[in-house]
mmCIF file of C-alpha atoms in Angstrom:
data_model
loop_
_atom_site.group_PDB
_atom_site.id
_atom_site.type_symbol
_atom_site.label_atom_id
_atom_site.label_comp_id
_atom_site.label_asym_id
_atom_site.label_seq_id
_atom_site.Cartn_x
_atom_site.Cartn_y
_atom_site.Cartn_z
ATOM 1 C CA UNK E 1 0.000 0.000 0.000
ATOM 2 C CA UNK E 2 1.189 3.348 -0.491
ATOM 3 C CA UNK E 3 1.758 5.840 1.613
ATOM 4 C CA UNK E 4 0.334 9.534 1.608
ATOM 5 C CA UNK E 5 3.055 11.958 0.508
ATOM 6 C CA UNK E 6 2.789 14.553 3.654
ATOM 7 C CA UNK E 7 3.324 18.560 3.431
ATOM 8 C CA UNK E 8 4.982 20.331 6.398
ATOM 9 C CA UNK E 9 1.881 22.962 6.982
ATOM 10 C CA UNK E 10 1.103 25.836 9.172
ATOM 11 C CA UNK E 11 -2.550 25.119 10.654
ATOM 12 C CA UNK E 12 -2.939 27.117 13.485
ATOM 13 C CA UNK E 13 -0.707 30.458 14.349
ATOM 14 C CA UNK E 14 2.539 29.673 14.671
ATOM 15 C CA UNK E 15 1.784 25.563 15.013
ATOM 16 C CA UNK E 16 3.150 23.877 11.920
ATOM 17 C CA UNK E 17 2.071 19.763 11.648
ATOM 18 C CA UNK E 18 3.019 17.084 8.771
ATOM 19 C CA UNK E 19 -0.933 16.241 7.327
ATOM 20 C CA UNK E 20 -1.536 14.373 3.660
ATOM 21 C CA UNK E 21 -0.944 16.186 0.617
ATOM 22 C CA UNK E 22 -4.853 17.089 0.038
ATOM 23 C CA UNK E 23 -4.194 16.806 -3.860
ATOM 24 C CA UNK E 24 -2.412 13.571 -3.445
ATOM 25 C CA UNK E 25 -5.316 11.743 -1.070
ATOM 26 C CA UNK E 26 -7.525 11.008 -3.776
ATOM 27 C CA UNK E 27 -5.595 9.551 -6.492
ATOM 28 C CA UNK E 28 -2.818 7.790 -3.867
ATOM 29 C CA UNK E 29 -6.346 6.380 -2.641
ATOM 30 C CA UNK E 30 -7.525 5.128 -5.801
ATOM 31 C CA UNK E 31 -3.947 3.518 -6.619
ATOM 32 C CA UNK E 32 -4.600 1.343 -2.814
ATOM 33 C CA UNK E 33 -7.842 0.286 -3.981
ATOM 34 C CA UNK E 34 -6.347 -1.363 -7.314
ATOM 35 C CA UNK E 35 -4.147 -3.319 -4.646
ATOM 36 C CA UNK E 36 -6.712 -3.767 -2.150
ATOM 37 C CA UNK E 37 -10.330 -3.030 -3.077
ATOM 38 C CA UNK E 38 -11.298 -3.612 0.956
ATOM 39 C CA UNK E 39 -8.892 -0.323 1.575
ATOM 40 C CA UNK E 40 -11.366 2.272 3.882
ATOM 41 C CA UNK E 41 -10.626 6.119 2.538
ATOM 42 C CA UNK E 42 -8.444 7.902 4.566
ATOM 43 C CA UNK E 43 -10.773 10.328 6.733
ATOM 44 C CA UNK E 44 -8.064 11.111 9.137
ATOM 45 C CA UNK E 45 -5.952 12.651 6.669
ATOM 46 C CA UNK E 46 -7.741 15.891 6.691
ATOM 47 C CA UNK E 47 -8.132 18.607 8.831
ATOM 48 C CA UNK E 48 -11.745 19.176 9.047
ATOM 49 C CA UNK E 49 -13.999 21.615 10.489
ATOM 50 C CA UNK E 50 -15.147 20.476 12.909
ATOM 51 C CA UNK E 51 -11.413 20.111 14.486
ATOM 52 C CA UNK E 52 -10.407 24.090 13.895
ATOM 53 C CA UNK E 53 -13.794 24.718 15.213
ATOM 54 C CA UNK E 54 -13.170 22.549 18.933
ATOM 55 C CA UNK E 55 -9.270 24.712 18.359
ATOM 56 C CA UNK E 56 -11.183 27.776 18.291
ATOM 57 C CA UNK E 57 -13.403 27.044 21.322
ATOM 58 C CA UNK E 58 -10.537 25.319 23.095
ATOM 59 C CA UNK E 59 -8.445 28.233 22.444
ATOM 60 C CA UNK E 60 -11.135 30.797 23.863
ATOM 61 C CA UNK E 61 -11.827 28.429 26.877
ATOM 62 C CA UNK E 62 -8.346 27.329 28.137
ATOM 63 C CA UNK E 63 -9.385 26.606 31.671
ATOM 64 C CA UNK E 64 -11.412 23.788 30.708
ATOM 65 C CA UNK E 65 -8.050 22.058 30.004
ATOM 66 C CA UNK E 66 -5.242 23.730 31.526
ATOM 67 C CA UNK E 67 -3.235 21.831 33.998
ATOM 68 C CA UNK E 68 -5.779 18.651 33.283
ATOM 69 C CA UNK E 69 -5.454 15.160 32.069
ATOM 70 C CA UNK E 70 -6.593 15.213 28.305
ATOM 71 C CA UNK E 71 -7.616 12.405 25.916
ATOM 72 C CA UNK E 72 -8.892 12.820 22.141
ATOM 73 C CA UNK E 73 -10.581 10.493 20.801
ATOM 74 C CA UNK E 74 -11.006 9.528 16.715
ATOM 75 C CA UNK E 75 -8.328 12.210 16.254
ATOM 76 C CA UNK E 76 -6.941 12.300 12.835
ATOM 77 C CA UNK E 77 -4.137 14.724 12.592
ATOM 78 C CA UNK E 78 -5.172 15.819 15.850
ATOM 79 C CA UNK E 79 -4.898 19.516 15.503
ATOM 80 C CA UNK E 80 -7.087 20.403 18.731
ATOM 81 C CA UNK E 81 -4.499 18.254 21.200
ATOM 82 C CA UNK E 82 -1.442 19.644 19.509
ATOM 83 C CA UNK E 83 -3.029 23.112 20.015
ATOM 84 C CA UNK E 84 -3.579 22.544 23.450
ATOM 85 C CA UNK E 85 -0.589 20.843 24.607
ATOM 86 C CA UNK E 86 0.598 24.167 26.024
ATOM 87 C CA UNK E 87 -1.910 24.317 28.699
ATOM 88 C CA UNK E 88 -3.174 20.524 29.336
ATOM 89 C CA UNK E 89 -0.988 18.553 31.809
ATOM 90 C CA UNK E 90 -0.749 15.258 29.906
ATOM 91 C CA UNK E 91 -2.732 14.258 26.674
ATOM 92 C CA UNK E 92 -3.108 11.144 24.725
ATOM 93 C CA UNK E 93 -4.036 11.583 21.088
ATOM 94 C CA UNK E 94 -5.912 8.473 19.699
ATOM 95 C CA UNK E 95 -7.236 7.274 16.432
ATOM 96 C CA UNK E 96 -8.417 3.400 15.362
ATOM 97 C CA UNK E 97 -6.610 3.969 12.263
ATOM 98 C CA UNK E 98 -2.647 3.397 12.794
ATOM 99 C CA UNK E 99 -1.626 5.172 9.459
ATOM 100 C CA UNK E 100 -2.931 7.988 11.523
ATOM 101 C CA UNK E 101 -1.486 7.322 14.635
ATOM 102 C CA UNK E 102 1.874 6.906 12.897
ATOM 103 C CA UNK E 103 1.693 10.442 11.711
ATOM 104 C CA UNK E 104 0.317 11.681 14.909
ATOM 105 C CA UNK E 105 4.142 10.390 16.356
ATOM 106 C CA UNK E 106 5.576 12.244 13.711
ATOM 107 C CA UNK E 107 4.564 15.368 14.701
ATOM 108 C CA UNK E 108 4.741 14.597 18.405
ATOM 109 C CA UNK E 109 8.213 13.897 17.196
ATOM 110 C CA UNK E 110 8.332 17.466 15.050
ATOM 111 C CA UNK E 111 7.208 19.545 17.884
ATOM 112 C CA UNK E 112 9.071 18.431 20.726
ATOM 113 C CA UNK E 113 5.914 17.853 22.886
ATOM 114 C CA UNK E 114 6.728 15.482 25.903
ATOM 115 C CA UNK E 115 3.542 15.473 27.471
ATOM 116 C CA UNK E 116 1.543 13.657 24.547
ATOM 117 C CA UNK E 117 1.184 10.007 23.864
ATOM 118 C CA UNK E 118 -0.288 8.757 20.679
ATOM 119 C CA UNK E 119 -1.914 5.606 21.239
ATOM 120 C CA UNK E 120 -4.307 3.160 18.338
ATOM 121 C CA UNK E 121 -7.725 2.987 20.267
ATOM 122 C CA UNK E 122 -10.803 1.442 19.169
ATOM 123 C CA UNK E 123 -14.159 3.502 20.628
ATOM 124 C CA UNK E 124 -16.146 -0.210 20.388
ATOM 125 C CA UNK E 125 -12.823 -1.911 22.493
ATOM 126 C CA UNK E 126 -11.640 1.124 24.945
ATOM 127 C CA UNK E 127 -8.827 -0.136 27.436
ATOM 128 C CA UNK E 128 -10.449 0.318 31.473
ATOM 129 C CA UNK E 129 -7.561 1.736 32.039
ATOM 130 C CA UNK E 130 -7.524 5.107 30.485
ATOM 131 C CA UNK E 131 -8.997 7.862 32.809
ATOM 132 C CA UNK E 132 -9.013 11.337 31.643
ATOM 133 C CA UNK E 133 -10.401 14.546 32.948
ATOM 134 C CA UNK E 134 -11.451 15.970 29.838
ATOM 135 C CA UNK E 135 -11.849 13.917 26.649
ATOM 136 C CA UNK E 136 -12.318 15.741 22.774
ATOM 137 C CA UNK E 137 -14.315 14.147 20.271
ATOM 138 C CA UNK E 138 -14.582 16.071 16.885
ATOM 139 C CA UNK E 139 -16.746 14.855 14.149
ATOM 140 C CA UNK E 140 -16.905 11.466 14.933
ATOM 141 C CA UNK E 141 -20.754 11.245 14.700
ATOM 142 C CA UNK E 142 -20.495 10.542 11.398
ATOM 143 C CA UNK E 143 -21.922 6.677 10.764
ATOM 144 C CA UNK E 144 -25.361 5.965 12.593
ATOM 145 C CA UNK E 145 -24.361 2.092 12.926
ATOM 146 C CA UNK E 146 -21.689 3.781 15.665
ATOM 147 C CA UNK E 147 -23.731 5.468 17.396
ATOM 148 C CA UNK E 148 -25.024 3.303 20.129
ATOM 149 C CA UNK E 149 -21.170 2.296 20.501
ATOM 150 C CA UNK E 150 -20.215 5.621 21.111
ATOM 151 C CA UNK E 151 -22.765 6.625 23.090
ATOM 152 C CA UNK E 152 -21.864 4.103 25.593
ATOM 153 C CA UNK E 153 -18.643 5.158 25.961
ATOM 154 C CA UNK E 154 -19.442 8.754 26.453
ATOM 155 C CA UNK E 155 -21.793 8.000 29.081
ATOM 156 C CA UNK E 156 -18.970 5.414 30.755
ATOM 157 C CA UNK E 157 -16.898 8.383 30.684
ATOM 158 C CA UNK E 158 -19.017 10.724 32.163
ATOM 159 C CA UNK E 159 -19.909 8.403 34.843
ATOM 160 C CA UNK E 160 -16.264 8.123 35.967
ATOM 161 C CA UNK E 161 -16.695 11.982 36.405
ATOM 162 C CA UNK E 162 -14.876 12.986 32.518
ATOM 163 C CA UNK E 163 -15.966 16.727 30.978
ATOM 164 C CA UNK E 164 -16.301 15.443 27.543
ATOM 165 C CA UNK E 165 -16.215 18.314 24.542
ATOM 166 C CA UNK E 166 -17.909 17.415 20.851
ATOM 167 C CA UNK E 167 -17.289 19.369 17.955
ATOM 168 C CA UNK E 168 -20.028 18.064 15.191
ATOM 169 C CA UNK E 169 -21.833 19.353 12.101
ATOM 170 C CA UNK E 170 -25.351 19.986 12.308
ATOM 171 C CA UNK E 171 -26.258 16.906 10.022
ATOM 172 C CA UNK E 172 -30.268 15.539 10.310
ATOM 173 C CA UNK E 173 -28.848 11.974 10.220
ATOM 174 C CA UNK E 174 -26.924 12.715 13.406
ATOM 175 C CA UNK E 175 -30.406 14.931 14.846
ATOM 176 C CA UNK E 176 -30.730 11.483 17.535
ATOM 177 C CA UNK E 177 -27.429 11.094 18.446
ATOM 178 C CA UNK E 178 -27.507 15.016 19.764
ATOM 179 C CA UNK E 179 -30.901 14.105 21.226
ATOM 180 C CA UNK E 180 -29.423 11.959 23.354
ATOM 181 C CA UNK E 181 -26.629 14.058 24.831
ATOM 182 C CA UNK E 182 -29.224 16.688 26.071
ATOM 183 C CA UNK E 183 -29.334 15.552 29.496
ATOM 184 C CA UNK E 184 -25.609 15.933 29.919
ATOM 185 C CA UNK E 185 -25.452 19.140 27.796
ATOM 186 C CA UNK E 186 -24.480 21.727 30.334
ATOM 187 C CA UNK E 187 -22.961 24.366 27.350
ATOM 188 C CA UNK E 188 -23.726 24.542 23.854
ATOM 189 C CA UNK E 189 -22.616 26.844 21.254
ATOM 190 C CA UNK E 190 -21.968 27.446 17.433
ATOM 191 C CA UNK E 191 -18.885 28.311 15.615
ATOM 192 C CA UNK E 192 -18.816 29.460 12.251
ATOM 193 C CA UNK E 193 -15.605 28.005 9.891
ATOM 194 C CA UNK E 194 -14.993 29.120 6.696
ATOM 195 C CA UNK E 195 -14.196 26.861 3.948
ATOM 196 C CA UNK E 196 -13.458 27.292 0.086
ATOM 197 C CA UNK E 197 -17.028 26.149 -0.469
ATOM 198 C CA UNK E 198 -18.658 28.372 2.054
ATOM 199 C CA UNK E 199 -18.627 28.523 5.438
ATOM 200 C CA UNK E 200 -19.803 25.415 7.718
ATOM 201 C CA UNK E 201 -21.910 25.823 11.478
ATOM 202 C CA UNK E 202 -20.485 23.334 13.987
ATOM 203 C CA UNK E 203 -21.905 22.822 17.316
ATOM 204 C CA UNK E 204 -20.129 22.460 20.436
ATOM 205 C CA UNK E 205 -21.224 20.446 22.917
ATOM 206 C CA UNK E 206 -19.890 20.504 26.407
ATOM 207 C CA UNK E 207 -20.687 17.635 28.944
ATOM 208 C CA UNK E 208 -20.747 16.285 32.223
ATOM 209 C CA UNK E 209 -23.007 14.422 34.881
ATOM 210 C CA UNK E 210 -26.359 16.459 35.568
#
């Protein structure tokens, strides 16, 4: 399989990260799926808007993570946790997909962060182990056959006392899984990113036990 061809790029003030070529993605896609017609399109290897819109809010709100024990979850490139790793204590940056972890170490590596680990979790197989006081989740309500998956973890996590932030487009399909948060919703607000085809409203979600 090959390998994205990555571009050194400046996403967020003076923060610089490796992330995909975007104009190589699709066709170094398309040459994997001669190879391998099973290989899943690389979702992580984007920043989307959903992740400069939890930057923005994170950025604005720093004392919901400074000085505490952060975990993002379905990650990507990550760009909230590398944002944030100026104020958070520790953080462990997580994605199911290991091309994406792999690049995740890269620029772990590139920044000379020390208090992130990058770590290949699975939302449907999440180690007992792992205890964080605030956990980021950024467009990952995305497939409805996930949902009930997910939203067992979130409420695991809030039960073991977590503040957990979500950063998701206002899609109809995902209309239920919001539903569902409402009880635990004690902030909600909308951020506005701007995109070559026009601009995009994300909610943002914060929660925690009623």
């Amino acid at each position: 399989m090959k390998e994205y061809p990555l571009i050194l790029t400046t996403v967020e003030g003076e923060l610089s990260l490796y992330i995909p070529d975007p104009e190589q993605v699709k066709p170094v896609y398309e040459q994997n799926l001669l190879e391998d017609q099973r290989a899943p399109f690389p979702f992580w290897a984007k920043v989307w808007a959903s992740s400069l819109a939890l930057t923005s809010f994170l950025k604005n709100n720093q004392e919901l993570v400074k000085g505490k024990r952060v975990l993002e979850i379905g990650a990507g490139i990550g760009l909230p946790s590398f944002t944030i790793a100026q104020w958070a204590a520790t953080i462990i940056i997580s994605d199911h997909v290991l091309a994406a972890v792999k690049l995740m170490q890269k620029n772990i590596e590139h920044c000379r962060l020390t208090n992130i680990t990058a770590m290949c979790l699975d939302w449907n197989h999440f180690p007992e182990e792992i205890k964080a006081d605030v956990v980021l989740l950024s467009d990952i309500n995305y497939a409805p056959e996930q949902f009930e998956s997910l939203l067992l973890l979130i409420k695991k996590l809030l039960e073991q006392g977590a503040t957990i932030i979500i950063a998701t487009p206002q899609r109809i399909m995902a209309t239920p899984f919001v539903q569902e948060l409402v009880p635990f919703t004690k902030y909600n607000e909308v951020e506005i990113i701007q995109e070559s085809g026009g601009s995009v409203a994300i909610s943002i979600l914060v929660l925690s036990q009623p």
